[in-house]
Amino acid sequence: FSCGEEFIDEEGQACVCLYALCEAHSHLSTKETIMQLLFSKVRTFRMNGFLWALCAIGLALANAAYTPVLNTALMIVACHPYYQCEFDCWENMNQKFILAAFLSIVTITLLGVGLPVALFAFLYRRNQLVAQNSLGPEYEGKYTDPETTGLHMEEWRRFVASDHSAMA
């Protein structure tokens, strides 16, 4: 099944839409768009499994907690006036403040430095895998030039915009 509708591309040539469901010819209501997003997530879950869902939820929670948790940890270490009523801070340290400061420093190290480094490492590894899979010597340079691949950037943009699970 393909869309089959004819349209004029940017160069003025008549083309036929070969996508099963494309952004330009999809006339979905808001409810149907939300359902499409949900079904794409279910499809991605079925393709990638439970561990993928667990990692995606964990990463979303880590990103959501990043700013508030780091803000609190930095305020404790810097002895912000908001916490001075709870601790005597660095001048007269007690066991409660030492524990809070230690845990705050650990949090700043693990979440403040570790999360961005881990995200960079994941993206770097993913980039290496894409380069290895599409630019390897066995392809003899076939996929290095976008004009010879047959997949132009505008077509790719429309595909990604219409299928939200394409980049998941």
PDB file of N, CA, C and O in Angstrom, residues 84-111:
ATOM      1  N   GLN A  84      20.382  27.280  55.676  1.00  0.00           N
ATOM      2  CA  GLN A  84      21.129  27.663  56.862  1.00  0.00           C
ATOM      3  C   GLN A  84      20.334  27.449  58.143  1.00  0.00           C
ATOM      4  O   GLN A  84      20.916  27.266  59.209  1.00  0.00           O
ATOM      5  N   CYS A  85      19.019  27.455  58.036  1.00  0.00           N
ATOM      6  CA  CYS A  85      18.218  27.193  59.236  1.00  0.00           C
ATOM      7  C   CYS A  85      18.263  25.714  59.620  1.00  0.00           C
ATOM      8  O   CYS A  85      18.029  25.356  60.771  1.00  0.00           O
ATOM      9  N   GLU A  86      18.607  24.866  58.665  1.00  0.00           N
ATOM     10  CA  GLU A  86      18.695  23.429  58.926  1.00  0.00           C
ATOM     11  C   GLU A  86      20.103  23.015  59.354  1.00  0.00           C
ATOM     12  O   GLU A  86      20.271  22.152  60.202  1.00  0.00           O
ATOM     13  N   PHE A  87      21.111  23.629  58.744  1.00  0.00           N
ATOM     14  CA  PHE A  87      22.510  23.281  59.020  1.00  0.00           C
ATOM     15  C   PHE A  87      23.254  24.511  59.514  1.00  0.00           C
ATOM     16  O   PHE A  87      22.903  25.636  59.214  1.00  0.00           O
ATOM     17  N   ASP A  88      24.349  24.259  60.235  1.00  0.00           N
ATOM     18  CA  ASP A  88      25.248  25.352  60.607  1.00  0.00           C
ATOM     19  C   ASP A  88      26.293  25.590  59.524  1.00  0.00           C
ATOM     20  O   ASP A  88      27.138  26.464  59.650  1.00  0.00           O
ATOM     21  N   CYS A  89      26.240  24.806  58.482  1.00  0.00           N
ATOM     22  CA  CYS A  89      27.098  24.921  57.300  1.00  0.00           C
ATOM     23  C   CYS A  89      28.562  24.668  57.630  1.00  0.00           C
ATOM     24  O   CYS A  89      28.890  23.928  58.544  1.00  0.00           O
ATOM     25  N   TRP A  90      29.436  25.316  56.890  1.00  0.00           N
ATOM     26  CA  TRP A  90      30.855  24.990  56.941  1.00  0.00           C
ATOM     27  C   TRP A  90      31.552  25.528  58.194  1.00  0.00           C
ATOM     28  O   TRP A  90      32.592  25.002  58.582  1.00  0.00           O
ATOM     29  N   GLU A  91      31.016  26.540  58.840  1.00  0.00           N
ATOM     30  CA  GLU A  91      31.677  27.120  60.010  1.00  0.00           C
ATOM     31  C   GLU A  91      31.630  26.176  61.215  1.00  0.00           C
ATOM     32  O   GLU A  91      32.618  25.963  61.898  1.00  0.00           O
ATOM     33  N   ASN A  92      30.463  25.618  61.472  1.00  0.00           N
ATOM     34  CA  ASN A  92      30.275  24.749  62.628  1.00  0.00           C
ATOM     35  C   ASN A  92      29.577  23.477  62.140  1.00  0.00           C
ATOM     36  O   ASN A  92      28.372  23.320  62.301  1.00  0.00           O
ATOM     37  N   MET A  93      30.346  22.571  61.555  1.00  0.00           N
ATOM     38  CA  MET A  93      29.767  21.381  60.921  1.00  0.00           C
ATOM     39  C   MET A  93      29.308  20.372  61.968  1.00  0.00           C
ATOM     40  O   MET A  93      29.992  20.123  62.944  1.00  0.00           O
ATOM     41  N   ASN A  94      28.134  19.834  61.731  1.00  0.00           N
ATOM     42  CA  ASN A  94      27.653  18.721  62.538  1.00  0.00           C
ATOM     43  C   ASN A  94      27.493  17.503  61.633  1.00  0.00           C
ATOM     44  O   ASN A  94      27.686  17.576  60.416  1.00  0.00           O
ATOM     45  N   GLN A  95      27.131  16.383  62.214  1.00  0.00           N
ATOM     46  CA  GLN A  95      27.047  15.141  61.464  1.00  0.00           C
ATOM     47  C   GLN A  95      25.977  15.221  60.370  1.00  0.00           C
ATOM     48  O   GLN A  95      26.163  14.691  59.274  1.00  0.00           O
ATOM     49  N   LYS A  96      24.907  15.912  60.637  1.00  0.00           N
ATOM     50  CA  LYS A  96      23.820  16.047  59.673  1.00  0.00           C
ATOM     51  C   LYS A  96      24.299  16.801  58.423  1.00  0.00           C
ATOM     52  O   LYS A  96      24.020  16.394  57.291  1.00  0.00           O
ATOM     53  N   PHE A  97      25.034  17.884  58.630  1.00  0.00           N
ATOM     54  CA  PHE A  97      25.522  18.663  57.491  1.00  0.00           C
ATOM     55  C   PHE A  97      26.604  17.904  56.720  1.00  0.00           C
ATOM     56  O   PHE A  97      26.635  17.952  55.489  1.00  0.00           O
ATOM     57  N   ILE A  98      27.478  17.209  57.419  1.00  0.00           N
ATOM     58  CA  ILE A  98      28.535  16.453  56.745  1.00  0.00           C
ATOM     59  C   ILE A  98      27.925  15.392  55.828  1.00  0.00           C
ATOM     60  O   ILE A  98      28.346  15.231  54.678  1.00  0.00           O
ATOM     61  N   LEU A  99      26.919  14.682  56.324  1.00  0.00           N
ATOM     62  CA  LEU A  99      26.248  13.672  55.513  1.00  0.00           C
ATOM     63  C   LEU A  99      25.541  14.314  54.317  1.00  0.00           C
ATOM     64  O   LEU A  99      25.642  13.820  53.189  1.00  0.00           O
ATOM     65  N   ALA A 100      24.833  15.422  54.556  1.00  0.00           N
ATOM     66  CA  ALA A 100      24.129  16.106  53.461  1.00  0.00           C
ATOM     67  C   ALA A 100      25.111  16.644  52.426  1.00  0.00           C
ATOM     68  O   ALA A 100      24.879  16.532  51.212  1.00  0.00           O
ATOM     69  N   ALA A 101      26.214  17.211  52.872  1.00  0.00           N
ATOM     70  CA  ALA A 101      27.215  17.743  51.942  1.00  0.00           C
ATOM     71  C   ALA A 101      27.870  16.614  51.154  1.00  0.00           C
ATOM     72  O   ALA A 101      28.077  16.736  49.943  1.00  0.00           O
ATOM     73  N   PHE A 102      28.190  15.514  51.814  1.00  0.00           N
ATOM     74  CA  PHE A 102      28.794  14.377  51.126  1.00  0.00           C
ATOM     75  C   PHE A 102      27.860  13.825  50.053  1.00  0.00           C
ATOM     76  O   PHE A 102      28.263  13.595  48.913  1.00  0.00           O
ATOM     77  N   LEU A 103      26.593  13.610  50.420  1.00  0.00           N
ATOM     78  CA  LEU A 103      25.628  13.092  49.449  1.00  0.00           C
ATOM     79  C   LEU A 103      25.378  14.090  48.314  1.00  0.00           C
ATOM     80  O   LEU A 103      25.171  13.697  47.166  1.00  0.00           O
ATOM     81  N   SER A 104      25.423  15.369  48.630  1.00  0.00           N
ATOM     82  CA  SER A 104      25.263  16.387  47.586  1.00  0.00           C
ATOM     83  C   SER A 104      26.432  16.364  46.615  1.00  0.00           C
ATOM     84  O   SER A 104      26.247  16.481  45.399  1.00  0.00           O
ATOM     85  N   ILE A 105      27.640  16.209  47.127  1.00  0.00           N
ATOM     86  CA  ILE A 105      28.822  16.142  46.256  1.00  0.00           C
ATOM     87  C   ILE A 105      28.777  14.883  45.393  1.00  0.00           C
ATOM     88  O   ILE A 105      29.102  14.923  44.200  1.00  0.00           O
ATOM     89  N   VAL A 106      28.347  13.767  45.970  1.00  0.00           N
ATOM     90  CA  VAL A 106      28.194  12.538  45.193  1.00  0.00           C
ATOM     91  C   VAL A 106      27.139  12.727  44.103  1.00  0.00           C
ATOM     92  O   VAL A 106      27.332  12.322  42.948  1.00  0.00           O
ATOM     93  N   THR A 107      26.029  13.385  44.434  1.00  0.00           N
ATOM     94  CA  THR A 107      24.974  13.641  43.463  1.00  0.00           C
ATOM     95  C   THR A 107      25.467  14.550  42.344  1.00  0.00           C
ATOM     96  O   THR A 107      25.183  14.303  41.165  1.00  0.00           O
ATOM     97  N   ILE A 108      26.201  15.593  42.711  1.00  0.00           N
ATOM     98  CA  ILE A 108      26.740  16.506  41.696  1.00  0.00           C
ATOM     99  C   ILE A 108      27.691  15.751  40.774  1.00  0.00           C
ATOM    100  O   ILE A 108      27.668  15.944  39.550  1.00  0.00           O
ATOM    101  N   THR A 109      28.488  14.872  41.335  1.00  0.00           N
ATOM    102  CA  THR A 109      29.438  14.115  40.521  1.00  0.00           C
ATOM    103  C   THR A 109      28.722  13.122  39.608  1.00  0.00           C
ATOM    104  O   THR A 109      28.985  13.081  38.402  1.00  0.00           O
ATOM    105  N   LEU A 110      27.815  12.325  40.173  1.00  0.00           N
ATOM    106  CA  LEU A 110      27.158  11.286  39.385  1.00  0.00           C
ATOM    107  C   LEU A 110      26.147  11.858  38.391  1.00  0.00           C
ATOM    108  O   LEU A 110      26.139  11.471  37.219  1.00  0.00           O
ATOM    109  N   LEU A 111      25.287  12.741  38.866  1.00  0.00           N
ATOM    110  CA  LEU A 111      24.224  13.261  37.996  1.00  0.00           C
ATOM    111  C   LEU A 111      24.695  14.459  37.188  1.00  0.00           C
ATOM    112  O   LEU A 111      24.422  14.549  35.992  1.00  0.00           O
TER     113      LEU A 111
END
